[in-house]
Amino acid sequence: MSRSNANLKRRRPGTDESGLIDSERAVLNSIKSKGNMGIWTRDIKLETNLTDPVVSKSVKSLMAKNLIKEVVNIQNKGKKHYMSVEFEPSKEISGGEWYSNGALDKELIKAVQDMCLRFLRAQKVTTIEGVHNDLKKSRVLTFEPSREQVVDILNSMVLDNNIIEVKSSGLGDYHSIPIGTVCYRVASGAGVAKGGPKKGGFASIPCGACPRISVCTPDGPISPATCVYYTKWLNVEF
Amino acid sequence: MIAGYADIEGSSENVGRESFTKLVNARFVEHCPAPDPHLEPPVVDEKGKKKKTQVEEPPLDQRVLAAAAPMESMRFFLEMDDHSEEKGNETTTSVRSGQKRKQDEGELDADKKKEVLWRVNVEEFLRRLRHKACIAHVKSKINEEAAIVLSAMLELSKQSESGLKAEKSEYLSINAIYDEVIKKEGGLGMDFERVRSLLDQLGCETLSTGMDESYCIDIKEIIELSQNEEVESLVMRRYGPEAYRIYRLLSKAGRLMETEKISDSTFVEKKATIAILYKLWKDDFLQMEHVKTSTAKQSDFRLWTINKEQLQKQVLNEMYHAALNLKLRIAHEKDQAKEVIKLPKDKLVGESNTKYVRWANVTRILESCLMDLDDAIMLFHHF
Ligand code: SF4
């Protein structure tokens, strides 16, 4: 920062060259010293030995001067944390690349998943690098996804049973992919790419989802004959 | 259990005989076990005490069953004529499976005069149903063509499968598989390359020696995948998609995993992850281990895993319960509609008709659900 003499002359008593009073300087130092981890207001108080009102006043003023920012700590969303503006919250604080403002960015995840699914549908089978390149080329995302992020997304889609992980055999659809490379394809259900989990025999009937199955007996107060779940189910079906 | 078929009269005798031969050929019926099996007495030492053998003996009931079981080659032995002795050997048509023909000739002579008792070969039914379940799984997971290739493989290795729960098929040459595939409906249009690539998609193990290339399929793995799918779908239904993802992650990992890692890998917020894990744990879907460390900043860790075997038992028990419930509900619906069921068709009008139609529909759906549930039960109980 370059300062003119005029500024120096006008400096308030007790302020340093950047125009901060001592308490603000102390608070800023305390916050800065925590780097990308940020610090909780209470800890600032302990570190600086300042009183509550002074700390809050300093924080307010530092915020106004755009020297610090408030960050959400994923570990403890209720506690106000501050960080110096030069830093970006670490993974421990933010929750990772998929978090924004302390919350999982489900919209973003869904959007990227949908894009991946479209690529996979178009190409039948592709590798991590393939998806990564497609994502980069598409320029729909406002950021450049890392390879790890692509892996995260693909893995989550495997867990959702929307795609399946396979190893390339070098034959047929895989002819352009080296043998043994991990690749992905859209999960198919009887030829139609519907994906998602199949409903099992047990899960298709009321008892499969019943919270009372352990107390349900043929002649007891909860029984198949008087079962409200069945009645509702059978009435909906017809 | 049915007695020898010689007493089937007249022209129907031939038809009966033919059908029976077909059933034996297909191994759907087999010889009954011997009614009076001979068990070797236990080896006794001088003091009259039972000698301890190196190998632990199987329990008595199993030993009796083993002794009573007809020899493999005799199980499907069919004498076409009960009076073969008088007519000489040429008239005796034998349909048998297994190679040890010579060896069993002696046993056969001794048994000739005895009346042969037959029974349904449950094992064969179960084996075929097991194959069917595998084919259905592959059809829904990969595609129709892969299912055709798998059914060809199972068909070929059927004869060599011993016991019900064969883990793998035998190694089958690609030529044999191809020949079998093109015999199947829908398999005719497939070329060699297609078959090869499908074998690969099926995850077959390959063995190539010189010119020959053979494949083996892991049957047990397909069954396990179907079992997993059944339990997973239950988790989905009971606990929702996030729990489904978490459960699948743990199921795939097959080891302990820490809460945070689970949350990160499944895109489920940490708090929600903890809530779901506890719910699954409370209902015995998961096992938890609590680890305290003194070094790390965070000193309290919770690790989670699935005990598949125990969980499958639990699910199977609940499925039996559900099957009973379905049956009871079917009976209840029938009871509720008993007046209209008794009515002659022409009296079924207006409200009674509505009631009747409802009963018929409800029963149809309940019965079809029972059938699906039966399939699921078999998956866990028999396969
Ligand atoms: S019959 Fe009804 S109450 Fe009983 S277990 Fe099934 S759904 Fe639950």
PDB file of N, CA, C and O in Angstrom, chain A residues 77 91 98 104 106 109 156 158-161 169 188-190 197-198 200-203 205 207-209 213 216 224-225 227 230-231 233-235 238, chain B residues 139-142 200 229-230 233-234 236-238 242 244-245 248-249 252 264 267 269 319 321-322 325-326 328-329 332-333 358 361-362 365-366 369:
ATOM      1  N   LYS A  77     -21.385 -25.215  12.500  1.00  0.00           N
ATOM      2  CA  LYS A  77     -21.975 -24.136  11.723  1.00  0.00           C
ATOM      3  C   LYS A  77     -22.477 -22.992  12.591  1.00  0.00           C
ATOM      4  O   LYS A  77     -22.619 -21.871  12.137  1.00  0.00           O
ATOM      5  N   LYS A  91     -10.085 -27.524   3.427  1.00  0.00           N
ATOM      6  CA  LYS A  91     -11.097 -28.571   3.245  1.00  0.00           C
ATOM      7  C   LYS A  91     -11.817 -28.892   4.562  1.00  0.00           C
ATOM      8  O   LYS A  91     -13.016 -29.127   4.594  1.00  0.00           O
ATOM      9  N   TRP A  98     -17.003 -29.734  -2.883  1.00  0.00           N
ATOM     10  CA  TRP A  98     -18.419 -29.789  -3.218  1.00  0.00           C
ATOM     11  C   TRP A  98     -19.280 -29.000  -2.259  1.00  0.00           C
ATOM     12  O   TRP A  98     -20.492 -29.085  -2.297  1.00  0.00           O
ATOM     13  N   LEU A 104     -23.513 -28.653   1.443  1.00  0.00           N
ATOM     14  CA  LEU A 104     -23.219 -29.456   0.270  1.00  0.00           C
ATOM     15  C   LEU A 104     -23.955 -28.847  -0.921  1.00  0.00           C
ATOM     16  O   LEU A 104     -25.154 -28.600  -0.851  1.00  0.00           O
ATOM     17  N   LYS A 106     -25.713 -29.395  -3.567  1.00  0.00           N
ATOM     18  CA  LYS A 106     -26.389 -30.501  -4.248  1.00  0.00           C
ATOM     19  C   LYS A 106     -26.767 -30.158  -5.681  1.00  0.00           C
ATOM     20  O   LYS A 106     -26.752 -31.020  -6.549  1.00  0.00           O
ATOM     21  N   ILE A 109     -23.723 -30.635  -7.808  1.00  0.00           N
ATOM     22  CA  ILE A 109     -23.443 -32.068  -7.968  1.00  0.00           C
ATOM     23  C   ILE A 109     -24.396 -32.682  -8.987  1.00  0.00           C
ATOM     24  O   ILE A 109     -23.989 -33.384  -9.903  1.00  0.00           O
ATOM     25  N   SER A 156     -20.013 -41.566  -7.178  1.00  0.00           N
ATOM     26  CA  SER A 156     -21.338 -41.386  -6.591  1.00  0.00           C
ATOM     27  C   SER A 156     -22.408 -41.932  -7.532  1.00  0.00           C
ATOM     28  O   SER A 156     -23.417 -42.469  -7.107  1.00  0.00           O
ATOM     29  N   VAL A 158     -21.995 -44.418  -9.551  1.00  0.00           N
ATOM     30  CA  VAL A 158     -21.948 -45.879  -9.453  1.00  0.00           C
ATOM     31  C   VAL A 158     -22.769 -46.315  -8.238  1.00  0.00           C
ATOM     32  O   VAL A 158     -23.558 -47.257  -8.294  1.00  0.00           O
ATOM     33  N   LEU A 159     -22.610 -45.589  -7.126  1.00  0.00           N
ATOM     34  CA  LEU A 159     -23.353 -45.940  -5.913  1.00  0.00           C
ATOM     35  C   LEU A 159     -24.861 -45.794  -6.124  1.00  0.00           C
ATOM     36  O   LEU A 159     -25.649 -46.537  -5.568  1.00  0.00           O
ATOM     37  N   ASP A 160     -25.223 -44.820  -6.954  1.00  0.00           N
ATOM     38  CA  ASP A 160     -26.646 -44.633  -7.244  1.00  0.00           C
ATOM     39  C   ASP A 160     -27.161 -45.658  -8.237  1.00  0.00           C
ATOM     40  O   ASP A 160     -28.343 -45.685  -8.547  1.00  0.00           O
ATOM     41  N   ASN A 161     -26.238 -46.456  -8.748  1.00  0.00           N
ATOM     42  CA  ASN A 161     -26.592 -47.479  -9.726  1.00  0.00           C
ATOM     43  C   ASN A 161     -27.055 -46.889 -11.053  1.00  0.00           C
ATOM     44  O   ASN A 161     -27.801 -47.513 -11.782  1.00  0.00           O
ATOM     45  N   SER A 169     -11.979 -54.451 -22.074  1.00  0.00           N
ATOM     46  CA  SER A 169     -11.482 -55.725 -22.581  1.00  0.00           C
ATOM     47  C   SER A 169     -10.700 -55.494 -23.866  1.00  0.00           C
ATOM     48  O   SER A 169     -10.129 -56.407 -24.436  1.00  0.00           O
ATOM     49  N   SER A 188     -27.838 -50.518 -17.542  1.00  0.00           N
ATOM     50  CA  SER A 188     -29.011 -50.766 -18.363  1.00  0.00           C
ATOM     51  C   SER A 188     -29.958 -51.695 -17.640  1.00  0.00           C
ATOM     52  O   SER A 188     -29.553 -52.534 -16.859  1.00  0.00           O
ATOM     53  N   GLY A 189     -31.221 -51.506 -17.893  1.00  0.00           N
ATOM     54  CA  GLY A 189     -32.215 -52.423 -17.332  1.00  0.00           C
ATOM     55  C   GLY A 189     -32.957 -53.023 -18.492  1.00  0.00           C
ATOM     56  O   GLY A 189     -33.683 -52.330 -19.169  1.00  0.00           O
ATOM     57  N   ALA A 190     -32.750 -54.324 -18.708  1.00  0.00           N
ATOM     58  CA  ALA A 190     -33.382 -55.057 -19.803  1.00  0.00           C
ATOM     59  C   ALA A 190     -33.304 -54.303 -21.127  1.00  0.00           C
ATOM     60  O   ALA A 190     -34.276 -54.147 -21.840  1.00  0.00           O
ATOM     61  N   PRO A 197     -32.003 -48.385  -8.973  1.00  0.00           N
ATOM     62  CA  PRO A 197     -32.151 -49.691  -8.364  1.00  0.00           C
ATOM     63  C   PRO A 197     -33.408 -50.419  -8.815  1.00  0.00           C
ATOM     64  O   PRO A 197     -34.426 -49.802  -9.095  1.00  0.00           O
ATOM     65  N   LYS A 198     -33.291 -51.729  -8.859  1.00  0.00           N
ATOM     66  CA  LYS A 198     -34.439 -52.560  -9.196  1.00  0.00           C
ATOM     67  C   LYS A 198     -35.199 -52.843  -7.906  1.00  0.00           C
ATOM     68  O   LYS A 198     -34.589 -52.940  -6.844  1.00  0.00           O
ATOM     69  N   GLY A 200     -36.865 -55.182  -5.418  1.00  0.00           N
ATOM     70  CA  GLY A 200     -36.857 -56.604  -5.118  1.00  0.00           C
ATOM     71  C   GLY A 200     -38.232 -57.097  -4.714  1.00  0.00           C
ATOM     72  O   GLY A 200     -39.145 -56.300  -4.475  1.00  0.00           O
ATOM     73  N   GLY A 201     -38.365 -58.426  -4.656  1.00  0.00           N
ATOM     74  CA  GLY A 201     -39.636 -59.040  -4.295  1.00  0.00           C
ATOM     75  C   GLY A 201     -40.141 -58.610  -2.930  1.00  0.00           C
ATOM     76  O   GLY A 201     -41.327 -58.370  -2.730  1.00  0.00           O
ATOM     77  N   PHE A 202     -39.238 -58.491  -2.000  1.00  0.00           N
ATOM     78  CA  PHE A 202     -39.627 -58.138  -0.635  1.00  0.00           C
ATOM     79  C   PHE A 202     -39.929 -56.646  -0.527  1.00  0.00           C
ATOM     80  O   PHE A 202     -40.871 -56.228   0.154  1.00  0.00           O
ATOM     81  N   ALA A 203     -39.139 -55.850  -1.232  1.00  0.00           N
ATOM     82  CA  ALA A 203     -39.310 -54.400  -1.126  1.00  0.00           C
ATOM     83  C   ALA A 203     -40.586 -53.930  -1.820  1.00  0.00           C
ATOM     84  O   ALA A 203     -41.018 -52.809  -1.613  1.00  0.00           O
ATOM     85  N   ILE A 205     -43.629 -55.098  -1.437  1.00  0.00           N
ATOM     86  CA  ILE A 205     -44.879 -55.265  -0.682  1.00  0.00           C
ATOM     87  C   ILE A 205     -44.810 -54.450   0.612  1.00  0.00           C
ATOM     88  O   ILE A 205     -43.722 -54.131   1.086  1.00  0.00           O
ATOM     89  N   CYS A 207     -45.034 -55.114   3.703  1.00  0.00           N
ATOM     90  CA  CYS A 207     -44.229 -55.663   4.807  1.00  0.00           C
ATOM     91  C   CYS A 207     -42.742 -55.325   4.638  1.00  0.00           C
ATOM     92  O   CYS A 207     -42.017 -55.224   5.617  1.00  0.00           O
ATOM     93  N   GLY A 208     -42.307 -55.159   3.401  1.00  0.00           N
ATOM     94  CA  GLY A 208     -40.898 -54.861   3.138  1.00  0.00           C
ATOM     95  C   GLY A 208     -40.471 -53.536   3.743  1.00  0.00           C
ATOM     96  O   GLY A 208     -39.311 -53.345   4.071  1.00  0.00           O
ATOM     97  N   ALA A 209     -41.413 -52.616   3.869  1.00  0.00           N
ATOM     98  CA  ALA A 209     -41.050 -51.297   4.385  1.00  0.00           C
ATOM     99  C   ALA A 209     -41.665 -51.073   5.755  1.00  0.00           C
ATOM    100  O   ALA A 209     -41.646 -49.978   6.283  1.00  0.00           O
ATOM    101  N   ILE A 213     -43.097 -54.751  11.555  1.00  0.00           N
ATOM    102  CA  ILE A 213     -43.085 -56.174  11.208  1.00  0.00           C
ATOM    103  C   ILE A 213     -42.751 -57.059  12.414  1.00  0.00           C
ATOM    104  O   ILE A 213     -43.286 -58.154  12.548  1.00  0.00           O
ATOM    105  N   CYS A 216     -45.968 -57.608  14.389  1.00  0.00           N
ATOM    106  CA  CYS A 216     -47.148 -58.020  13.633  1.00  0.00           C
ATOM    107  C   CYS A 216     -47.347 -59.531  13.772  1.00  0.00           C
ATOM    108  O   CYS A 216     -46.465 -60.305  13.458  1.00  0.00           O
ATOM    109  N   PRO A 224     -51.973 -58.992   9.653  1.00  0.00           N
ATOM    110  CA  PRO A 224     -52.165 -58.781   8.217  1.00  0.00           C
ATOM    111  C   PRO A 224     -53.625 -58.504   7.859  1.00  0.00           C
ATOM    112  O   PRO A 224     -53.893 -57.750   6.924  1.00  0.00           O
ATOM    113  N   ALA A 225     -54.560 -59.104   8.606  1.00  0.00           N
ATOM    114  CA  ALA A 225     -55.963 -58.915   8.260  1.00  0.00           C
ATOM    115  C   ALA A 225     -56.414 -57.483   8.530  1.00  0.00           C
ATOM    116  O   ALA A 225     -57.202 -56.921   7.788  1.00  0.00           O
ATOM    117  N   CYS A 227     -54.291 -54.937   8.764  1.00  0.00           N
ATOM    118  CA  CYS A 227     -53.171 -54.039   8.439  1.00  0.00           C
ATOM    119  C   CYS A 227     -53.588 -52.844   7.583  1.00  0.00           C
ATOM    120  O   CYS A 227     -54.132 -52.990   6.494  1.00  0.00           O
ATOM    121  N   TYR A 230     -51.624 -52.499   4.152  1.00  0.00           N
ATOM    122  CA  TYR A 230     -52.159 -53.317   3.071  1.00  0.00           C
ATOM    123  C   TYR A 230     -53.405 -52.686   2.489  1.00  0.00           C
ATOM    124  O   TYR A 230     -53.562 -52.581   1.276  1.00  0.00           O
ATOM    125  N   THR A 231     -54.305 -52.268   3.390  1.00  0.00           N
ATOM    126  CA  THR A 231     -55.569 -51.700   2.930  1.00  0.00           C
ATOM    127  C   THR A 231     -55.300 -50.504   2.026  1.00  0.00           C
ATOM    128  O   THR A 231     -55.865 -50.383   0.946  1.00  0.00           O
ATOM    129  N   TRP A 233     -52.529 -49.758   0.422  1.00  0.00           N
ATOM    130  CA  TRP A 233     -51.825 -50.189  -0.786  1.00  0.00           C
ATOM    131  C   TRP A 233     -52.798 -50.775  -1.803  1.00  0.00           C
ATOM    132  O   TRP A 233     -52.806 -50.407  -2.969  1.00  0.00           O
ATOM    133  N   LEU A 234     -53.640 -51.700  -1.330  1.00  0.00           N
ATOM    134  CA  LEU A 234     -54.558 -52.368  -2.239  1.00  0.00           C
ATOM    135  C   LEU A 234     -55.601 -51.391  -2.765  1.00  0.00           C
ATOM    136  O   LEU A 234     -56.075 -51.527  -3.886  1.00  0.00           O
ATOM    137  N   ASN A 235     -55.960 -50.388  -1.972  1.00  0.00           N
ATOM    138  CA  ASN A 235     -56.933 -49.414  -2.447  1.00  0.00           C
ATOM    139  C   ASN A 235     -56.340 -48.477  -3.480  1.00  0.00           C
ATOM    140  O   ASN A 235     -57.023 -48.027  -4.383  1.00  0.00           O
ATOM    141  N   PHE A 238     -56.037 -50.255  -6.943  1.00  0.00           N
ATOM    142  CA  PHE A 238     -57.270 -50.426  -7.743  1.00  0.00           C
ATOM    143  C   PHE A 238     -58.243 -49.286  -7.511  1.00  0.00           C
ATOM    144  O   PHE A 238     -58.916 -49.233  -6.541  1.00  0.00           O
TER     145      PHE A 238
ATOM    146  N   LYS B 139     -29.786 -60.590 -17.543  1.00  0.00           N
ATOM    147  CA  LYS B 139     -30.649 -59.938 -18.519  1.00  0.00           C
ATOM    148  C   LYS B 139     -30.970 -58.514 -18.070  1.00  0.00           C
ATOM    149  O   LYS B 139     -30.955 -57.588 -18.869  1.00  0.00           O
ATOM    150  N   SER B 140     -31.245 -58.350 -16.798  1.00  0.00           N
ATOM    151  CA  SER B 140     -31.593 -57.002 -16.345  1.00  0.00           C
ATOM    152  C   SER B 140     -30.353 -56.131 -16.145  1.00  0.00           C
ATOM    153  O   SER B 140     -30.425 -54.923 -16.244  1.00  0.00           O
ATOM    154  N   LYS B 141     -29.230 -56.741 -15.859  1.00  0.00           N
ATOM    155  CA  LYS B 141     -28.025 -55.936 -15.595  1.00  0.00           C
ATOM    156  C   LYS B 141     -27.230 -55.629 -16.853  1.00  0.00           C
ATOM    157  O   LYS B 141     -26.656 -54.555 -16.977  1.00  0.00           O
ATOM    158  N   ILE B 142     -27.129 -56.595 -17.760  1.00  0.00           N
ATOM    159  CA  ILE B 142     -26.361 -56.333 -18.982  1.00  0.00           C
ATOM    160  C   ILE B 142     -27.348 -56.218 -20.148  1.00  0.00           C
ATOM    161  O   ILE B 142     -27.782 -55.146 -20.468  1.00  0.00           O
ATOM    162  N   ASP B 200     -16.867 -61.506 -22.252  1.00  0.00           N
ATOM    163  CA  ASP B 200     -16.047 -60.568 -21.512  1.00  0.00           C
ATOM    164  C   ASP B 200     -16.887 -59.694 -20.592  1.00  0.00           C
ATOM    165  O   ASP B 200     -16.543 -59.460 -19.437  1.00  0.00           O
ATOM    166  N   GLU B 229     -28.573 -57.106  -4.373  1.00  0.00           N
ATOM    167  CA  GLU B 229     -29.556 -56.216  -4.960  1.00  0.00           C
ATOM    168  C   GLU B 229     -30.868 -56.248  -4.175  1.00  0.00           C
ATOM    169  O   GLU B 229     -31.510 -55.218  -3.977  1.00  0.00           O
ATOM    170  N   GLU B 230     -31.229 -57.442  -3.745  1.00  0.00           N
ATOM    171  CA  GLU B 230     -32.476 -57.584  -2.988  1.00  0.00           C
ATOM    172  C   GLU B 230     -32.395 -56.792  -1.672  1.00  0.00           C
ATOM    173  O   GLU B 230     -33.319 -56.066  -1.323  1.00  0.00           O
ATOM    174  N   SER B 233     -32.366 -53.020  -2.325  1.00  0.00           N
ATOM    175  CA  SER B 233     -33.664 -52.443  -2.674  1.00  0.00           C
ATOM    176  C   SER B 233     -34.513 -52.269  -1.414  1.00  0.00           C
ATOM    177  O   SER B 233     -35.345 -51.375  -1.316  1.00  0.00           O
ATOM    178  N   LEU B 234     -34.268 -53.134  -0.447  1.00  0.00           N
ATOM    179  CA  LEU B 234     -34.972 -53.013   0.831  1.00  0.00           C
ATOM    180  C   LEU B 234     -34.521 -51.751   1.563  1.00  0.00           C
ATOM    181  O   LEU B 234     -35.324 -51.008   2.131  1.00  0.00           O
ATOM    182  N   MET B 236     -33.306 -49.097   0.185  1.00  0.00           N
ATOM    183  CA  MET B 236     -33.869 -47.979  -0.572  1.00  0.00           C
ATOM    184  C   MET B 236     -35.309 -47.719  -0.134  1.00  0.00           C
ATOM    185  O   MET B 236     -35.692 -46.592   0.139  1.00  0.00           O
ATOM    186  N   ARG B 237     -36.080 -48.777  -0.054  1.00  0.00           N
ATOM    187  CA  ARG B 237     -37.493 -48.626   0.278  1.00  0.00           C
ATOM    188  C   ARG B 237     -37.666 -48.120   1.708  1.00  0.00           C
ATOM    189  O   ARG B 237     -38.492 -47.276   2.001  1.00  0.00           O
ATOM    190  N   ARG B 238     -36.877 -48.658   2.618  1.00  0.00           N
ATOM    191  CA  ARG B 238     -37.080 -48.303   4.028  1.00  0.00           C
ATOM    192  C   ARG B 238     -36.430 -46.991   4.427  1.00  0.00           C
ATOM    193  O   ARG B 238     -36.937 -46.291   5.281  1.00  0.00           O
ATOM    194  N   GLU B 242     -30.414 -41.760  -0.006  1.00  0.00           N
ATOM    195  CA  GLU B 242     -29.105 -41.465   0.585  1.00  0.00           C
ATOM    196  C   GLU B 242     -28.592 -42.673   1.356  1.00  0.00           C
ATOM    197  O   GLU B 242     -27.412 -43.015   1.296  1.00  0.00           O
ATOM    198  N   TYR B 244     -29.409 -45.659   0.711  1.00  0.00           N
ATOM    199  CA  TYR B 244     -29.090 -46.647  -0.324  1.00  0.00           C
ATOM    200  C   TYR B 244     -27.645 -46.463  -0.786  1.00  0.00           C
ATOM    201  O   TYR B 244     -26.868 -47.415  -0.895  1.00  0.00           O
ATOM    202  N   ARG B 245     -27.270 -45.221  -1.015  1.00  0.00           N
ATOM    203  CA  ARG B 245     -25.913 -44.930  -1.466  1.00  0.00           C
ATOM    204  C   ARG B 245     -24.897 -45.329  -0.390  1.00  0.00           C
ATOM    205  O   ARG B 245     -23.879 -45.952  -0.678  1.00  0.00           O
ATOM    206  N   ARG B 248     -24.623 -49.094  -0.142  1.00  0.00           N
ATOM    207  CA  ARG B 248     -23.874 -49.667  -1.265  1.00  0.00           C
ATOM    208  C   ARG B 248     -22.383 -49.398  -1.152  1.00  0.00           C
ATOM    209  O   ARG B 248     -21.554 -50.231  -1.502  1.00  0.00           O
ATOM    210  N   LEU B 249     -22.056 -48.232  -0.631  1.00  0.00           N
ATOM    211  CA  LEU B 249     -20.640 -47.919  -0.448  1.00  0.00           C
ATOM    212  C   LEU B 249     -20.009 -48.929   0.514  1.00  0.00           C
ATOM    213  O   LEU B 249     -18.967 -49.522   0.239  1.00  0.00           O
ATOM    214  N   LYS B 252     -19.841 -52.457  -0.992  1.00  0.00           N
ATOM    215  CA  LYS B 252     -18.752 -52.614  -1.949  1.00  0.00           C
ATOM    216  C   LYS B 252     -17.407 -52.647  -1.255  1.00  0.00           C
ATOM    217  O   LYS B 252     -16.515 -53.388  -1.637  1.00  0.00           O
ATOM    218  N   ASP B 264     -18.170 -38.068   2.741  1.00  0.00           N
ATOM    219  CA  ASP B 264     -17.502 -37.508   1.565  1.00  0.00           C
ATOM    220  C   ASP B 264     -17.773 -38.316   0.303  1.00  0.00           C
ATOM    221  O   ASP B 264     -17.994 -37.770  -0.768  1.00  0.00           O
ATOM    222  N   PHE B 267     -21.677 -38.035  -0.949  1.00  0.00           N
ATOM    223  CA  PHE B 267     -22.343 -36.748  -1.116  1.00  0.00           C
ATOM    224  C   PHE B 267     -23.552 -36.625  -0.209  1.00  0.00           C
ATOM    225  O   PHE B 267     -24.633 -36.206  -0.634  1.00  0.00           O
ATOM    226  N   GLU B 269     -24.583 -34.979   3.505  1.00  0.00           N
ATOM    227  CA  GLU B 269     -24.051 -34.080   4.537  1.00  0.00           C
ATOM    228  C   GLU B 269     -23.715 -34.876   5.791  1.00  0.00           C
ATOM    229  O   GLU B 269     -24.378 -35.859   6.100  1.00  0.00           O
ATOM    230  N   MET B 319     -38.527 -62.141   5.523  1.00  0.00           N
ATOM    231  CA  MET B 319     -39.216 -62.521   4.292  1.00  0.00           C
ATOM    232  C   MET B 319     -40.189 -63.671   4.543  1.00  0.00           C
ATOM    233  O   MET B 319     -41.286 -63.692   3.990  1.00  0.00           O
ATOM    234  N   HIS B 321     -41.679 -64.192   7.294  1.00  0.00           N
ATOM    235  CA  HIS B 321     -42.781 -63.534   8.002  1.00  0.00           C
ATOM    236  C   HIS B 321     -43.704 -62.842   7.001  1.00  0.00           C
ATOM    237  O   HIS B 321     -44.928 -62.958   7.071  1.00  0.00           O
ATOM    238  N   ALA B 322     -43.104 -62.158   6.057  1.00  0.00           N
ATOM    239  CA  ALA B 322     -43.892 -61.427   5.055  1.00  0.00           C
ATOM    240  C   ALA B 322     -44.687 -62.392   4.182  1.00  0.00           C
ATOM    241  O   ALA B 322     -45.825 -62.097   3.800  1.00  0.00           O
ATOM    242  N   ASN B 325     -47.644 -63.337   6.052  1.00  0.00           N
ATOM    243  CA  ASN B 325     -48.579 -62.210   6.052  1.00  0.00           C
ATOM    244  C   ASN B 325     -49.355 -62.111   4.747  1.00  0.00           C
ATOM    245  O   ASN B 325     -50.556 -61.860   4.747  1.00  0.00           O
ATOM    246  N   LEU B 326     -48.652 -62.335   3.639  1.00  0.00           N
ATOM    247  CA  LEU B 326     -49.330 -62.285   2.339  1.00  0.00           C
ATOM    248  C   LEU B 326     -50.419 -63.354   2.267  1.00  0.00           C
ATOM    249  O   LEU B 326     -51.536 -63.095   1.832  1.00  0.00           O
ATOM    250  N   LEU B 328     -51.952 -64.794   4.742  1.00  0.00           N
ATOM    251  CA  LEU B 328     -53.054 -64.460   5.648  1.00  0.00           C
ATOM    252  C   LEU B 328     -53.946 -63.376   5.046  1.00  0.00           C
ATOM    253  O   LEU B 328     -55.165 -63.400   5.193  1.00  0.00           O
ATOM    254  N   ARG B 329     -53.313 -62.442   4.357  1.00  0.00           N
ATOM    255  CA  ARG B 329     -54.109 -61.369   3.765  1.00  0.00           C
ATOM    256  C   ARG B 329     -54.962 -61.915   2.617  1.00  0.00           C
ATOM    257  O   ARG B 329     -56.116 -61.508   2.435  1.00  0.00           O
ATOM    258  N   HIS B 332     -57.810 -63.469   4.196  1.00  0.00           N
ATOM    259  CA  HIS B 332     -58.694 -62.448   4.743  1.00  0.00           C
ATOM    260  C   HIS B 332     -59.552 -61.830   3.645  1.00  0.00           C
ATOM    261  O   HIS B 332     -60.764 -61.655   3.803  1.00  0.00           O
ATOM    262  N   GLU B 333     -58.920 -61.540   2.509  1.00  0.00           N
ATOM    263  CA  GLU B 333     -59.668 -60.943   1.396  1.00  0.00           C
ATOM    264  C   GLU B 333     -60.753 -61.899   0.912  1.00  0.00           C
ATOM    265  O   GLU B 333     -61.857 -61.492   0.587  1.00  0.00           O
ATOM    266  N   ARG B 358     -63.103 -56.560  -7.441  1.00  0.00           N
ATOM    267  CA  ARG B 358     -62.050 -56.083  -6.548  1.00  0.00           C
ATOM    268  C   ARG B 358     -61.320 -57.272  -5.917  1.00  0.00           C
ATOM    269  O   ARG B 358     -60.099 -57.334  -5.889  1.00  0.00           O
ATOM    270  N   ASN B 361     -59.049 -58.959  -8.424  1.00  0.00           N
ATOM    271  CA  ASN B 361     -57.848 -58.159  -8.699  1.00  0.00           C
ATOM    272  C   ASN B 361     -56.865 -58.205  -7.545  1.00  0.00           C
ATOM    273  O   ASN B 361     -55.672 -58.406  -7.736  1.00  0.00           O
ATOM    274  N   VAL B 362     -57.420 -57.996  -6.358  1.00  0.00           N
ATOM    275  CA  VAL B 362     -56.577 -57.966  -5.163  1.00  0.00           C
ATOM    276  C   VAL B 362     -55.864 -59.306  -5.002  1.00  0.00           C
ATOM    277  O   VAL B 362     -54.668 -59.365  -4.732  1.00  0.00           O
ATOM    278  N   ILE B 365     -53.018 -59.714  -7.506  1.00  0.00           N
ATOM    279  CA  ILE B 365     -51.802 -58.967  -7.193  1.00  0.00           C
ATOM    280  C   ILE B 365     -51.092 -59.569  -5.980  1.00  0.00           C
ATOM    281  O   ILE B 365     -49.874 -59.716  -5.963  1.00  0.00           O
ATOM    282  N   LEU B 366     -51.868 -59.990  -4.984  1.00  0.00           N
ATOM    283  CA  LEU B 366     -51.239 -60.576  -3.795  1.00  0.00           C
ATOM    284  C   LEU B 366     -50.517 -61.868  -4.152  1.00  0.00           C
ATOM    285  O   LEU B 366     -49.409 -62.134  -3.687  1.00  0.00           O
ATOM    286  N   CYS B 369     -47.375 -61.178  -5.987  1.00  0.00           N
ATOM    287  CA  CYS B 369     -46.359 -60.700  -5.041  1.00  0.00           C
ATOM    288  C   CYS B 369     -45.760 -61.868  -4.259  1.00  0.00           C
ATOM    289  O   CYS B 369     -44.567 -61.898  -3.977  1.00  0.00           O
TER     290      CYS B 369
END
